[in-house]
PDB file of C-alpha atoms in Angstrom:
ATOM      1  CA  PRO L  24      71.517  43.376  90.988  1.00  0.00           C
ATOM      2  CA  VAL L  25      73.052  42.615  87.601  1.00  0.00           C
ATOM      3  CA  ILE L  26      74.650  45.638  85.939  1.00  0.00           C
ATOM      4  CA  THR L  27      76.851  46.594  83.011  1.00  0.00           C
ATOM      5  CA  PRO L  28      78.395  50.047  82.551  1.00  0.00           C
ATOM      6  CA  GLY L  29      78.370  49.609  78.778  1.00  0.00           C
ATOM      7  CA  PRO L  30      81.290  50.322  76.443  1.00  0.00           C
ATOM      8  CA  ALA L  31      83.433  53.421  76.857  1.00  0.00           C
ATOM      9  CA  PRO L  32      82.076  56.148  74.584  1.00  0.00           C
ATOM     10  CA  ALA L  33      84.205  58.376  72.375  1.00  0.00           C
ATOM     11  CA  ALA L  34      84.471  61.513  74.493  1.00  0.00           C
ATOM     12  CA  ILE L  35      85.784  65.024  73.879  1.00  0.00           C
ATOM     13  CA  ALA L  36      86.382  67.407  76.771  1.00  0.00           C
ATOM     14  CA  GLY L  37      83.595  69.958  77.014  1.00  0.00           C
ATOM     15  CA  GLU L  38      81.166  67.902  74.913  1.00  0.00           C
ATOM     16  CA  THR L  39      78.412  65.520  75.985  1.00  0.00           C
ATOM     17  CA  ALA L  40      79.089  61.766  75.718  1.00  0.00           C
ATOM     18  CA  GLU L  41      76.526  58.965  75.977  1.00  0.00           C
ATOM     19  CA  LEU L  42      76.677  56.402  78.790  1.00  0.00           C
ATOM     20  CA  THR L  43      74.844  53.190  77.889  1.00  0.00           C
ATOM     21  CA  GLY L  44      74.796  51.386  81.239  1.00  0.00           C
ATOM     22  CA  ALA L  45      72.058  48.938  82.173  1.00  0.00           C
ATOM     23  CA  ALA L  46      70.824  47.288  85.392  1.00  0.00           C
ATOM     24  CA  SER L  47      68.336  44.579  86.249  1.00  0.00           C
ATOM     25  CA  GLY L  48      67.001  43.548  89.640  1.00  0.00           C
ATOM     26  CA  ALA L  49      67.903  46.961  91.072  1.00  0.00           C
ATOM     27  CA  ASN L  50      65.814  49.415  93.047  1.00  0.00           C
ATOM     28  CA  SER L  51      68.234  52.254  92.327  1.00  0.00           C
ATOM     29  CA  THR L  52      71.346  53.034  90.282  1.00  0.00           C
ATOM     30  CA  ALA L  53      73.954  55.774  90.550  1.00  0.00           C
ATOM     31  CA  TRP L  54      76.934  57.020  88.549  1.00  0.00           C
ATOM     32  CA  SER L  55      79.904  58.606  90.323  1.00  0.00           C
ATOM     33  CA  LEU L  56      83.387  59.824  89.466  1.00  0.00           C
ATOM     34  CA  VAL L  57      86.225  57.713  90.886  1.00  0.00           C
ATOM     35  CA  SER L  58      89.230  59.499  89.412  1.00  0.00           C
ATOM     36  CA  GLY L  59      90.265  61.854  86.634  1.00  0.00           C
ATOM     37  CA  PRO L  60      92.088  65.106  85.908  1.00  0.00           C
ATOM     38  CA  GLY L  61      88.902  67.163  86.130  1.00  0.00           C
ATOM     39  CA  THR L  62      85.202  66.984  86.871  1.00  0.00           C
ATOM     40  CA  ALA L  63      82.499  64.771  85.363  1.00  0.00           C
ATOM     41  CA  THR L  64      78.976  66.164  85.073  1.00  0.00           C
ATOM     42  CA  PHE L  65      76.240  63.569  84.592  1.00  0.00           C
ATOM     43  CA  GLY L  66      72.927  64.221  82.898  1.00  0.00           C
ATOM     44  CA  ASN L  67      71.177  62.170  85.599  1.00  0.00           C
ATOM     45  CA  THR L  68      73.318  60.328  88.130  1.00  0.00           C
ATOM     46  CA  SER L  69      70.443  57.979  89.061  1.00  0.00           C
ATOM     47  CA  GLN L  70      69.954  56.587  85.547  1.00  0.00           C
ATOM     48  CA  ALA L  71      72.218  53.872  84.145  1.00  0.00           C
ATOM     49  CA  ASN L  72      71.640  55.189  80.621  1.00  0.00           C
ATOM     50  CA  THR L  73      72.540  58.881  80.720  1.00  0.00           C
ATOM     51  CA  THR L  74      75.172  61.400  79.586  1.00  0.00           C
ATOM     52  CA  VAL L  75      78.444  62.684  80.968  1.00  0.00           C
ATOM     53  CA  THR L  76      80.571  65.762  80.237  1.00  0.00           C
ATOM     54  CA  PHE L  77      84.242  66.032  81.201  1.00  0.00           C
ATOM     55  CA  ASP L  78      85.677  69.500  81.700  1.00  0.00           C
ATOM     56  CA  GLN L  79      89.282  68.553  80.853  1.00  0.00           C
ATOM     57  CA  PRO L  80      90.955  66.016  78.568  1.00  0.00           C
ATOM     58  CA  GLY L  81      92.484  62.903  80.132  1.00  0.00           C
ATOM     59  CA  GLU L  82      91.595  59.501  81.565  1.00  0.00           C
ATOM     60  CA  TYR L  83      88.547  59.230  83.816  1.00  0.00           C
ATOM     61  CA  THR L  84      87.247  56.290  85.819  1.00  0.00           C
ATOM     62  CA  LEU L  85      83.519  56.193  86.573  1.00  0.00           C
ATOM     63  CA  ARG L  86      81.569  53.836  88.810  1.00  0.00           C
ATOM     64  CA  LEU L  87      78.049  52.564  88.164  1.00  0.00           C
ATOM     65  CA  THR L  88      76.397  51.265  91.348  1.00  0.00           C
ATOM     66  CA  ALA L  89      73.122  49.339  91.595  1.00  0.00           C
ATOM     67  CA  THR L  90      71.266  48.587  94.808  1.00  0.00           C
ATOM     68  CA  ASN L  91      68.291  46.451  95.865  1.00  0.00           C
ATOM     69  CA  ALA L  92      66.961  45.297  99.210  1.00  0.00           C
ATOM     70  CA  SER L  93      69.512  42.484  99.452  1.00  0.00           C
ATOM     71  CA  ALA L  94      72.770  43.767  97.993  1.00  0.00           C
ATOM     72  CA  GLN L  95      74.762  46.428  96.199  1.00  0.00           C
ATOM     73  CA  THR L  96      76.883  45.891  93.073  1.00  0.00           C
ATOM     74  CA  SER L  97      79.199  48.236  91.229  1.00  0.00           C
ATOM     75  CA  ARG L  98      81.252  48.233  88.051  1.00  0.00           C
ATOM     76  CA  LEU L  99      83.994  50.579  86.826  1.00  0.00           C
ATOM     77  CA  LEU L 100      84.234  52.210  83.407  1.00  0.00           C
ATOM     78  CA  THR L 101      87.379  53.954  82.144  1.00  0.00           C
ATOM     79  CA  ILE L 102      86.935  56.678  79.510  1.00  0.00           C
ATOM     80  CA  GLN L 103      89.609  58.656  77.667  1.00  0.00           C
ATOM     81  CA  ALA L 104      88.416  62.210  77.025  1.00  0.00           C
ATOM     82  CA  ALA L 105      90.214  63.738  74.049  1.00  0.00           C
ATOM     83  CA  ALA L 106      91.173  67.389  73.803  1.00  0.00           C
ATOM     84  CA  PRO L 107      88.829  69.523  71.706  1.00  0.00           C
ATOM     85  CA  PRO L 108      89.959  69.861  68.072  1.00  0.00           C
ATOM     86  CA  LEU L 109      91.842  73.015  67.200  1.00  0.00           C
ATOM     87  CA  ASP L 110      89.749  75.695  65.551  1.00  0.00           C
ATOM     88  CA  PRO L 111      91.352  77.928  62.871  1.00  0.00           C
ATOM     89  CA  ALA L 112      88.749  80.575  63.735  1.00  0.00           C
ATOM     90  CA  ASP L 113      90.761  81.129  66.931  1.00  0.00           C
ATOM     91  CA  PHE L 114      94.152  82.787  66.373  1.00  0.00           C
ATOM     92  CA  THR L 115      95.989  80.698  68.984  1.00  0.00           C
ATOM     93  CA  ASP L 116      94.630  77.448  67.531  1.00  0.00           C
ATOM     94  CA  TRP L 117      95.511  78.652  64.019  1.00  0.00           C
ATOM     95  CA  GLN L 118      99.115  79.194  65.172  1.00  0.00           C
ATOM     96  CA  GLN L 119      99.338  75.613  66.426  1.00  0.00           C
ATOM     97  CA  LEU L 120      97.751  74.208  63.268  1.00  0.00           C
ATOM     98  CA  THR L 121     100.032  76.228  61.006  1.00  0.00           C
ATOM     99  CA  TRP L 122     103.273  75.598  62.920  1.00  0.00           C
ATOM    100  CA  PRO L 123     102.728  72.463  65.046  1.00  0.00           C
ATOM    101  CA  GLY L 124     105.256  72.225  67.857  1.00  0.00           C
ATOM    102  CA  LEU L 125     106.975  75.506  66.919  1.00  0.00           C
ATOM    103  CA  ASN L 126     107.353  78.257  69.535  1.00  0.00           C
ATOM    104  CA  ASP L 127     109.742  80.703  67.820  1.00  0.00           C
ATOM    105  CA  PRO L 128     108.121  84.168  68.184  1.00  0.00           C
ATOM    106  CA  GLN L 129     109.984  85.410  65.102  1.00  0.00           C
ATOM    107  CA  ILE L 130     107.866  82.975  63.101  1.00  0.00           C
ATOM    108  CA  ILE L 131     104.562  82.497  64.940  1.00  0.00           C
ATOM    109  CA  ALA L 132     104.016  85.810  66.805  1.00  0.00           C
ATOM    110  CA  PRO L 133     101.068  87.987  65.684  1.00  0.00           C
ATOM    111  CA  ASN L 134     103.408  90.685  64.334  1.00  0.00           C
ATOM    112  CA  ALA L 135     105.837  88.266  62.642  1.00  0.00           C
ATOM    113  CA  ASP L 136     105.950  88.007  58.846  1.00  0.00           C
ATOM    114  CA  PRO L 137     107.781  84.741  58.090  1.00  0.00           C
ATOM    115  CA  ASP L 138     106.901  84.721  54.365  1.00  0.00           C
ATOM    116  CA  ARG L 139     107.928  88.410  54.007  1.00  0.00           C
ATOM    117  CA  ASP L 140     104.901  89.444  51.960  1.00  0.00           C
ATOM    118  CA  GLY L 141     104.091  92.525  54.049  1.00  0.00           C
ATOM    119  CA  HIS L 142     101.228  90.868  55.943  1.00  0.00           C
ATOM    120  CA  ASN L 143     101.936  89.913  59.537  1.00  0.00           C
ATOM    121  CA  ASN L 144     100.503  86.705  60.964  1.00  0.00           C
ATOM    122  CA  LEU L 145      97.512  88.450  62.494  1.00  0.00           C
ATOM    123  CA  LEU L 146      96.490  89.742  59.065  1.00  0.00           C
ATOM    124  CA  GLU L 147      97.294  86.415  57.390  1.00  0.00           C
ATOM    125  CA  TRP L 148      94.911  84.703  59.824  1.00  0.00           C
ATOM    126  CA  ALA L 149      92.209  87.377  59.754  1.00  0.00           C
ATOM    127  CA  LEU L 150      92.192  87.685  55.951  1.00  0.00           C
ATOM    128  CA  HIS L 151      92.312  83.911  55.401  1.00  0.00           C
ATOM    129  CA  LEU L 152      95.748  83.943  53.722  1.00  0.00           C
ATOM    130  CA  ASP L 153      98.595  81.426  53.697  1.00  0.00           C
ATOM    131  CA  PRO L 154     101.344  82.612  56.091  1.00  0.00           C
ATOM    132  CA  THR L 155     103.902  80.178  54.677  1.00  0.00           C
ATOM    133  CA  THR L 156     104.015  81.614  51.154  1.00  0.00           C
ATOM    134  CA  PRO L 157     103.656  85.188  49.820  1.00  0.00           C
ATOM    135  CA  SER L 158     100.067  85.892  48.853  1.00  0.00           C
ATOM    136  CA  PRO L 159      98.070  89.076  48.115  1.00  0.00           C
ATOM    137  CA  ALA L 160      95.183  90.151  50.292  1.00  0.00           C
ATOM    138  CA  LEU L 161      91.808  90.048  48.534  1.00  0.00           C
ATOM    139  CA  LEU L 162      90.936  93.760  48.738  1.00  0.00           C
ATOM    140  CA  SER L 163      89.398  96.155  46.219  1.00  0.00           C
ATOM    141  CA  VAL L 164      88.062  99.712  46.126  1.00  0.00           C
ATOM    142  CA  GLU L 165      85.585 101.050  43.582  1.00  0.00           C
ATOM    143  CA  LYS L 166      83.944 104.489  43.360  1.00  0.00           C
ATOM    144  CA  ILE L 167      80.182 104.234  42.918  1.00  0.00           C
ATOM    145  CA  GLY L 168      78.439 107.599  42.881  1.00  0.00           C
ATOM    146  CA  GLU L 169      79.212 109.396  46.144  1.00  0.00           C
ATOM    147  CA  SER L 170      80.638 106.323  47.829  1.00  0.00           C
ATOM    148  CA  LEU L 171      83.812 104.254  47.809  1.00  0.00           C
ATOM    149  CA  ASN L 172      82.949 100.569  47.961  1.00  0.00           C
ATOM    150  CA  PHE L 173      85.690  98.758  49.839  1.00  0.00           C
ATOM    151  CA  ILE L 174      85.410  94.967  49.461  1.00  0.00           C
ATOM    152  CA  TYR L 175      87.559  92.487  51.320  1.00  0.00           C
ATOM    153  CA  THR L 176      87.670  88.773  52.109  1.00  0.00           C
ATOM    154  CA  ARG L 177      88.099  87.701  55.721  1.00  0.00           C
ATOM    155  CA  ARG L 178      88.017  84.621  57.913  1.00  0.00           C
ATOM    156  CA  LYS L 179      84.785  83.721  59.662  1.00  0.00           C
ATOM    157  CA  THR L 180      85.634  84.336  63.304  1.00  0.00           C
ATOM    158  CA  THR L 181      84.234  85.897  66.450  1.00  0.00           C
ATOM    159  CA  GLY L 182      87.768  86.372  67.807  1.00  0.00           C
ATOM    160  CA  ALA L 183      88.638  89.556  65.930  1.00  0.00           C
ATOM    161  CA  SER L 184      87.252  92.983  65.115  1.00  0.00           C
ATOM    162  CA  PHE L 185      87.493  94.354  61.559  1.00  0.00           C
ATOM    163  CA  ILE L 186      87.429  98.163  61.364  1.00  0.00           C
ATOM    164  CA  VAL L 187      87.347  99.962  58.012  1.00  0.00           C
ATOM    165  CA  GLU L 188      88.766 103.492  58.247  1.00  0.00           C
ATOM    166  CA  TRP L 189      89.489 106.376  55.866  1.00  0.00           C
ATOM    167  CA  SER L 190      91.864 109.332  55.793  1.00  0.00           C
ATOM    168  CA  ASP L 191      92.534 112.256  53.480  1.00  0.00           C
ATOM    169  CA  THR L 192      96.116 112.853  54.616  1.00  0.00           C
ATOM    170  CA  LEU L 193      97.572 109.501  55.755  1.00  0.00           C
ATOM    171  CA  GLY L 194      98.201 111.322  59.020  1.00  0.00           C
ATOM    172  CA  ASP L 195      96.416 111.047  62.353  1.00  0.00           C
ATOM    173  CA  ASP L 196      92.958 111.721  60.898  1.00  0.00           C
ATOM    174  CA  TRP L 197      91.923 108.087  60.354  1.00  0.00           C
ATOM    175  CA  SER L 198      88.190 107.717  60.994  1.00  0.00           C
ATOM    176  CA  SER L 199      85.376 105.192  60.633  1.00  0.00           C
ATOM    177  CA  GLU L 200      82.708 107.917  60.571  1.00  0.00           C
ATOM    178  CA  ASP L 201      79.865 107.231  58.106  1.00  0.00           C
ATOM    179  CA  VAL L 202      81.330 103.856  57.130  1.00  0.00           C
ATOM    180  CA  ILE L 203      78.475 101.412  56.486  1.00  0.00           C
ATOM    181  CA  SER L 204      79.280  97.698  56.263  1.00  0.00           C
ATOM    182  CA  GLU L 205      76.826  95.288  54.686  1.00  0.00           C
ATOM    183  CA  THR L 206      76.027  91.807  55.967  1.00  0.00           C
ATOM    184  CA  PRO L 207      78.919  89.452  55.112  1.00  0.00           C
ATOM    185  CA  VAL L 208      78.435  87.097  52.147  1.00  0.00           C
ATOM    186  CA  THR L 209      79.617  83.508  52.678  1.00  0.00           C
ATOM    187  CA  LEU L 210      82.274  82.354  50.193  1.00  0.00           C
ATOM    188  CA  THR L 211      83.390  79.082  51.791  1.00  0.00           C
ATOM    189  CA  PRO L 212      82.623  77.404  55.137  1.00  0.00           C
ATOM    190  CA  SER L 213      85.478  79.427  56.682  1.00  0.00           C
ATOM    191  CA  SER L 214      85.583  82.675  54.657  1.00  0.00           C
ATOM    192  CA  GLU L 215      83.272  85.532  53.779  1.00  0.00           C
ATOM    193  CA  SER L 216      83.247  88.740  51.750  1.00  0.00           C
ATOM    194  CA  VAL L 217      82.343  92.131  53.210  1.00  0.00           C
ATOM    195  CA  LEU L 218      81.426  95.367  51.425  1.00  0.00           C
ATOM    196  CA  SER L 219      81.901  98.615  53.338  1.00  0.00           C
ATOM    197  CA  ALA L 220      80.638 101.868  51.840  1.00  0.00           C
ATOM    198  CA  ILE L 221      82.805 104.920  52.584  1.00  0.00           C
ATOM    199  CA  PRO L 222      81.887 108.532  51.741  1.00  0.00           C
ATOM    200  CA  ALA L 223      83.947 109.681  48.745  1.00  0.00           C
ATOM    201  CA  ALA L 224      86.021 112.864  48.756  1.00  0.00           C
ATOM    202  CA  SER L 225      86.255 115.543  46.074  1.00  0.00           C
ATOM    203  CA  GLU L 226      89.995 114.981  45.563  1.00  0.00           C
ATOM    204  CA  ARG L 227      91.478 111.925  47.258  1.00  0.00           C
ATOM    205  CA  ARG L 228      90.687 109.529  50.065  1.00  0.00           C
ATOM    206  CA  PHE L 229      92.707 106.646  51.491  1.00  0.00           C
ATOM    207  CA  VAL L 230      91.145 103.497  52.939  1.00  0.00           C
ATOM    208  CA  ARG L 231      92.548 100.910  55.333  1.00  0.00           C
ATOM    209  CA  LEU L 232      91.364  97.831  57.204  1.00  0.00           C
ATOM    210  CA  ARG L 233      92.402  97.557  60.847  1.00  0.00           C
ATOM    211  CA  VAL L 234      92.235  94.164  62.564  1.00  0.00           C
ATOM    212  CA  GLN L 235      92.488  93.529  66.283  1.00  0.00           C
ATOM    213  CA  ILE L 236      92.089  90.407  68.375  1.00  0.00           C
ATOM    214  CA  ASP L 237      89.138  90.638  70.762  1.00  0.00           C
TER     215      ASP L 237
END
């Protein structure tokens, strides 16, 4: 059989990459993993032209084998699987993107406030702020009829919960009872605005936004 494994594709760990092997004069073909830091999952091991997914970044060597009634031939293909790109929608990735190579907890920890603007890093991330320079959170409250409309801008993420709460005393009576949040409105590809309606009080009512990592 005459075979070629094709060129090494650009691969990212966890994502599907295309294998463009070809064989002629073969009754059967098969892909297999020779070496690598993790596993390789093929779309169809018996097809020369198929897909592969690596579960970890690193260098992998694959073998394409072709067989006919007279002989068997194989060729090797080395592929470098890159690490997935960091995603600011994940707090840990955001830390690495904001402070690459820095591990000082007084700067990068969730409760740290390196720019001293009163917003810790968790809030800076969740509210789509810049943690390296003082910046105000985009929050507003407006009384409309019998409701307080609390509007805030936040990061698009599935890694955090945003809880709007109210209190009449600033004590231990914080509650989210009867708070109704509308569907978020997209502002940018990574940020959105949310309006939460809170029942108004006859005298005074305080509002806060609580953020926690899921």
